[in-house]
């Protein structure tokens, strides 16, 4: 069904937050290490006897003030140092899934990377098995599904990405897709052309961060060189009218993360964000939390704050939730079921 065919009833602005919280949704852009809350970081540091750079939870939280992607990645990397065992990866993922389910997330596609952790001396299997076990329990514990997307770190070399791929291949059946994350500027997608071509041959679904801080040219090359199916962020596309037309015409989903963009100073104010303009231009945008423990909110907070700042409507809410299911890598019968549940919430909301 064409989303525009579903008749969305108008909803008063004061009732919209309730609808946004209750509507079923998928989350397609979140880094599991970015869901590590300071309390969990300190609990893991204690149990793994890791000396941590900050003395307590409050001092760590106070350090979450960023002026760019890199300033965030530096502190995010410190948080990852407490992860040592398969149980740590399980606990981190379990905590995220529980939180996501309370926001009515029916399906999550979770980014992780192995390169951070193998550099700390861990085996890729420790990471993947912990994450996979938590995802496997999501249906029984939280009534939702979850799958895993392995991201290569773009500040490292393509040879290192090939090495990470090799180490992950014994766990091929546990990974739905491949992504590209970390420091964007100076590391264009085409740096990873060969390894993405190999991943495509292996049947992985492909996504890449592009146009978070980087120029529209990075979005073009993610599409035309890496041949990705979704663009993570993509908000810089607004600077290139031909690219906007391409994204709309080819229905390339963008996984937009408004509170991340605000915290990392991609937009000065949330009211400057271009999410509404993207939707009005016919782009298949979705709303996501990116690194919720660092950016001041999980997915529902991204929805409610952005809708308040931009004056978006119930029609936009429906589009965004619908897009999240359409853009996901879930199988067709699950997608149908999620969309039916979305429609019934909108039909019965008064
Ligand atoms: N890794 C974690 N969060 C990220 C982001 N917002 N951009 C790029 N890489 C990331
Ligand atoms: Zn991201």
XYZ file of C-alpha atoms and ligand atoms in Angstrom:
361
model
C 0.000 0.000 0.000
C 1.209 3.502 -0.749
C 1.679 5.264 2.637
C -0.177 8.292 1.339
C -3.263 6.054 0.846
C -3.642 5.495 4.586
C -6.007 8.157 5.887
C -4.334 9.690 8.940
C -6.776 11.580 11.140
C -5.606 14.978 12.417
C -4.334 14.934 16.001
C -4.249 17.971 18.298
C -0.706 19.176 19.026
C -1.048 18.430 22.757
C -1.967 14.775 21.993
C 0.826 14.249 19.484
C 3.539 13.252 22.015
C 1.282 10.453 23.258
C 0.754 9.186 19.707
C 4.496 9.393 18.981
C 5.279 7.319 22.057
C 2.568 4.736 21.404
C 3.105 4.227 17.700
C 4.987 1.049 16.730
C 8.312 1.797 15.049
C 11.606 0.278 13.917
C 14.990 1.661 14.895
C 17.516 1.344 12.060
C 20.420 3.488 13.243
C 21.872 2.967 16.673
C 25.362 1.940 17.753
C 25.100 -0.548 20.572
C 28.210 0.846 22.284
C 26.457 4.223 22.217
C 23.705 2.804 24.448
C 26.141 2.158 27.328
C 24.801 4.360 30.111
C 27.386 5.755 32.566
C 25.975 3.558 35.368
C 26.598 0.432 33.280
C 30.063 1.680 32.274
C 31.002 1.978 35.943
C 29.438 -1.381 36.863
C 31.432 -3.085 34.102
C 34.639 -1.189 34.991
C 34.276 -2.494 38.558
C 33.536 -6.090 37.650
C 36.324 -6.198 35.046
C 38.829 -4.275 37.210
C 39.297 -1.655 34.485
C 40.859 1.624 35.598
C 38.479 4.258 34.146
C 39.530 7.825 33.292
C 36.589 9.468 35.132
C 36.094 9.135 38.904
C 32.284 8.755 38.891
C 29.034 8.726 36.900
C 28.364 12.455 37.333
C 31.792 13.574 36.135
C 31.451 11.304 33.108
C 27.994 12.695 32.253
C 29.286 16.239 32.615
C 31.911 15.459 29.946
C 29.192 14.762 27.356
C 29.521 18.152 25.673
C 30.654 17.892 22.066
C 31.490 20.286 19.262
C 31.947 17.729 16.450
C 31.691 14.032 15.617
C 35.371 13.537 16.521
C 35.002 15.129 19.972
C 32.246 12.588 20.667
C 34.118 9.586 19.224
C 37.079 10.259 21.544
C 34.986 9.900 24.700
C 32.785 7.133 23.246
C 35.918 5.119 22.660
C 36.849 5.387 26.344
C 33.466 3.903 27.289
C 34.101 0.860 25.096
C 37.198 -0.047 27.131
C 35.109 -1.560 29.939
C 33.660 -4.243 27.630
C 35.637 -7.427 28.180
C 33.432 -10.531 28.194
C 30.619 -12.073 26.176
C 28.338 -11.365 29.146
C 29.218 -7.640 28.945
C 28.092 -7.547 25.308
C 24.950 -9.479 26.246
C 24.116 -7.141 29.154
C 24.672 -4.000 27.086
C 22.375 -5.268 24.323
C 19.758 -6.587 26.756
C 19.594 -3.140 28.423
C 19.130 -1.395 25.067
C 16.439 -3.830 23.865
C 14.480 -3.474 27.097
C 14.592 0.325 26.776
C 13.708 0.237 23.070
C 10.708 -2.049 23.682
C 9.389 0.464 26.227
C 9.436 3.025 23.381
C 7.314 0.633 21.239
C 10.207 -0.333 18.983
C 9.059 -3.565 17.311
C 12.311 -4.162 15.448
C 15.876 -2.871 15.816
C 18.816 -3.142 13.420
C 21.823 -2.684 15.663
C 25.227 -1.371 14.585
C 28.311 -2.806 16.200
C 31.952 -2.934 15.279
C 34.543 -5.542 16.076
C 37.636 -3.453 15.270
C 37.358 -1.374 18.475
C 37.249 -4.540 20.545
C 39.850 -6.632 18.712
C 42.226 -3.652 19.207
C 41.582 -4.168 22.959
C 42.595 -7.828 22.664
C 39.123 -9.412 22.379
C 38.105 -12.045 19.873
C 35.373 -11.098 17.361
C 33.407 -14.152 18.520
C 33.131 -12.771 22.067
C 31.494 -9.620 20.687
C 29.215 -11.287 18.151
C 28.074 -14.132 20.406
C 27.114 -11.761 23.237
C 25.153 -9.458 20.935
C 23.520 -12.325 19.076
C 22.366 -14.113 22.238
C 20.661 -10.924 23.472
C 19.007 -10.344 20.070
C 17.819 -13.972 20.040
C 16.053 -13.463 23.395
C 14.385 -10.193 22.337
C 11.162 -11.788 21.100
C 10.561 -13.872 24.218
C 11.596 -11.162 26.693
C 10.412 -7.973 25.019
C 8.126 -8.950 22.109
C 10.440 -7.428 19.512
C 12.999 -8.575 16.948
C 16.571 -7.421 16.434
C 19.346 -8.025 13.936
C 22.989 -7.000 13.663
C 24.923 -4.801 11.215
C 28.719 -4.934 11.375
C 30.298 -1.513 10.755
C 33.823 -1.057 9.481
C 35.703 1.864 11.039
C 36.475 4.309 8.253
C 39.456 5.983 9.978
C 41.245 2.616 9.617
C 42.464 1.146 6.321
C 40.564 -0.977 3.832
C 42.998 -3.836 4.546
C 41.958 -3.684 8.192
C 38.300 -3.797 7.127
C 39.058 -6.947 5.095
C 40.683 -8.441 8.191
C 37.606 -7.625 10.305
C 35.394 -9.213 7.631
C 37.522 -12.374 7.603
C 37.269 -12.670 11.384
C 33.483 -12.169 11.278
C 32.775 -14.685 8.514
C 32.551 -17.708 10.856
C 29.500 -15.868 12.286
C 28.036 -14.939 8.891
C 24.550 -16.207 9.777
C 24.369 -13.788 12.731
C 24.945 -10.619 10.702
C 22.349 -9.160 8.332
C 24.381 -6.301 6.929
C 27.553 -4.263 6.693
C 27.926 -0.548 7.482
C 30.565 2.162 7.613
C 31.033 4.386 10.681
C 33.487 6.560 12.672
C 35.312 9.759 11.572
C 33.780 10.846 8.295
C 35.830 13.819 7.067
C 38.831 12.744 4.997
C 37.575 9.146 4.782
C 35.247 9.032 1.769
C 33.179 5.918 1.063
C 35.241 5.019 -2.026
C 38.163 4.187 0.286
C 36.172 0.983 0.992
C 35.090 0.142 -2.567
C 36.720 -3.294 -2.713
C 35.622 -4.555 0.671
C 32.026 -3.440 0.077
C 32.075 -5.179 -3.326
C 33.172 -8.358 -1.545
C 30.418 -7.981 1.078
C 27.894 -7.565 -1.721
C 29.078 -10.812 -3.316
C 28.666 -12.483 0.074
C 25.023 -11.388 0.174
C 25.178 -8.843 2.987
C 22.767 -5.903 2.976
C 24.772 -2.669 2.718
C 24.484 0.715 4.451
C 26.942 3.550 5.163
C 27.161 6.733 7.202
C 27.447 9.577 4.713
C 26.605 13.272 4.801
C 26.547 13.515 8.596
C 29.302 16.160 8.536
C 30.751 15.197 5.154
C 29.747 16.697 1.798
C 27.020 15.512 -0.603
C 29.820 13.931 -2.700
C 30.179 11.286 0.039
C 26.481 10.402 -0.322
C 26.857 10.061 -4.099
C 29.831 7.731 -3.707
C 28.141 5.677 -0.975
C 25.316 5.090 -3.473
C 27.277 4.737 -6.718
C 30.556 3.177 -5.551
C 29.594 1.200 -2.440
C 26.069 0.542 -3.757
C 24.453 0.876 -0.347
C 20.694 0.504 0.119
C 20.334 3.064 2.916
C 22.245 6.188 3.905
C 22.898 6.763 7.607
C 22.300 10.454 8.436
C 22.463 11.972 4.925
C 21.330 15.370 6.214
C 23.935 17.220 4.094
C 22.034 16.090 0.969
C 20.038 19.293 1.359
C 22.971 21.200 -0.178
C 22.607 19.374 -3.524
C 19.282 19.587 -5.388
C 20.197 16.807 -7.846
C 21.033 14.497 -4.949
C 17.725 15.273 -3.233
C 15.939 14.299 -6.446
C 17.946 11.096 -6.733
C 17.189 10.089 -3.123
C 13.481 10.737 -3.629
C 13.270 9.082 -7.069
C 15.133 5.930 -6.019
C 13.434 5.835 -2.595
C 16.769 5.623 -0.791
C 16.003 5.635 2.937
C 17.870 8.056 5.206
C 18.283 7.055 8.847
C 18.169 10.500 10.438
C 19.196 11.081 14.081
C 18.013 14.550 15.146
C 19.311 14.668 18.740
C 22.689 13.358 17.560
C 22.816 16.131 14.946
C 21.990 18.672 17.627
C 24.560 17.362 20.160
C 27.306 17.162 17.523
C 26.526 20.691 16.266
C 25.456 19.608 12.772
C 22.470 21.934 13.370
C 22.661 24.808 15.829
C 19.059 24.394 17.005
C 16.609 21.516 16.626
C 14.264 24.012 14.958
C 16.882 24.336 12.156
C 16.752 20.605 11.418
C 15.795 19.626 7.865
C 13.778 16.464 8.700
C 10.467 18.119 7.793
C 11.937 19.443 4.543
C 13.207 15.972 3.686
C 9.756 14.423 4.164
C 8.095 17.204 2.200
C 10.618 16.610 -0.630
C 9.445 12.974 -0.806
C 12.510 11.445 0.827
C 12.113 8.196 2.764
C 13.413 9.541 6.083
C 13.323 7.705 9.408
C 14.011 8.835 12.998
C 16.635 7.097 15.137
C 18.739 7.633 18.269
C 22.335 6.923 17.045
C 24.081 6.885 20.472
C 21.233 7.423 22.933
C 23.296 7.277 26.136
C 25.407 10.201 24.886
C 22.953 12.376 22.977
C 20.218 12.932 25.547
C 17.516 10.547 24.481
C 16.242 7.277 23.081
C 14.058 7.068 19.995
C 10.853 8.470 21.498
C 12.731 11.481 22.835
C 14.047 12.046 19.294
C 10.472 11.951 17.996
C 8.857 14.164 20.626
C 11.562 16.847 20.757
C 11.886 17.059 16.971
C 8.121 17.210 16.391
C 7.819 19.997 18.978
C 10.712 21.962 17.451
C 9.563 21.593 13.843
C 5.788 21.601 14.277
C 5.379 18.246 12.507
C 1.995 16.508 12.363
C 0.339 13.100 12.760
C 0.735 12.610 8.985
C 4.517 13.044 9.365
C 4.491 10.648 12.330
C 2.759 7.981 10.275
C 5.167 8.477 7.360
C 8.217 8.176 9.596
C 7.005 5.029 11.356
C 5.860 3.488 8.089
C 9.204 4.363 6.456
C 11.056 2.670 9.311
C 9.343 -0.646 8.532
C 9.582 -0.254 4.752
C 13.315 0.583 4.972
C 14.176 -2.249 7.371
C 15.767 -5.550 6.382
C 13.063 -7.633 8.091
C 11.275 -10.300 6.091
C 8.034 -9.543 4.266
C 5.622 -11.275 6.661
C 7.094 -9.544 9.710
C 6.954 -6.212 7.869
C 3.270 -6.762 7.059
C 2.550 -7.558 10.681
C 4.378 -4.427 11.919
C 2.526 -2.199 9.445
C -0.823 -3.721 10.462
C -0.017 -2.908 14.085
C 0.984 0.625 13.104
C -2.277 1.112 11.193
C -4.396 -0.140 14.048
C -2.754 2.268 16.535
C -3.455 5.170 14.184
C -7.012 3.982 13.526
C -7.889 3.671 17.217
C -6.060 6.772 18.500
C -8.493 9.401 19.777
N 29.880 5.794 15.661
C 29.049 5.976 16.685
N 28.267 7.041 16.454
C 28.617 7.539 15.249
C 28.169 8.612 14.437
N 27.203 9.447 14.834
N 28.781 8.812 13.272
C 29.760 8.030 12.872
N 30.209 6.990 13.581
C 29.646 6.748 14.755
Zn 25.666 6.572 13.574
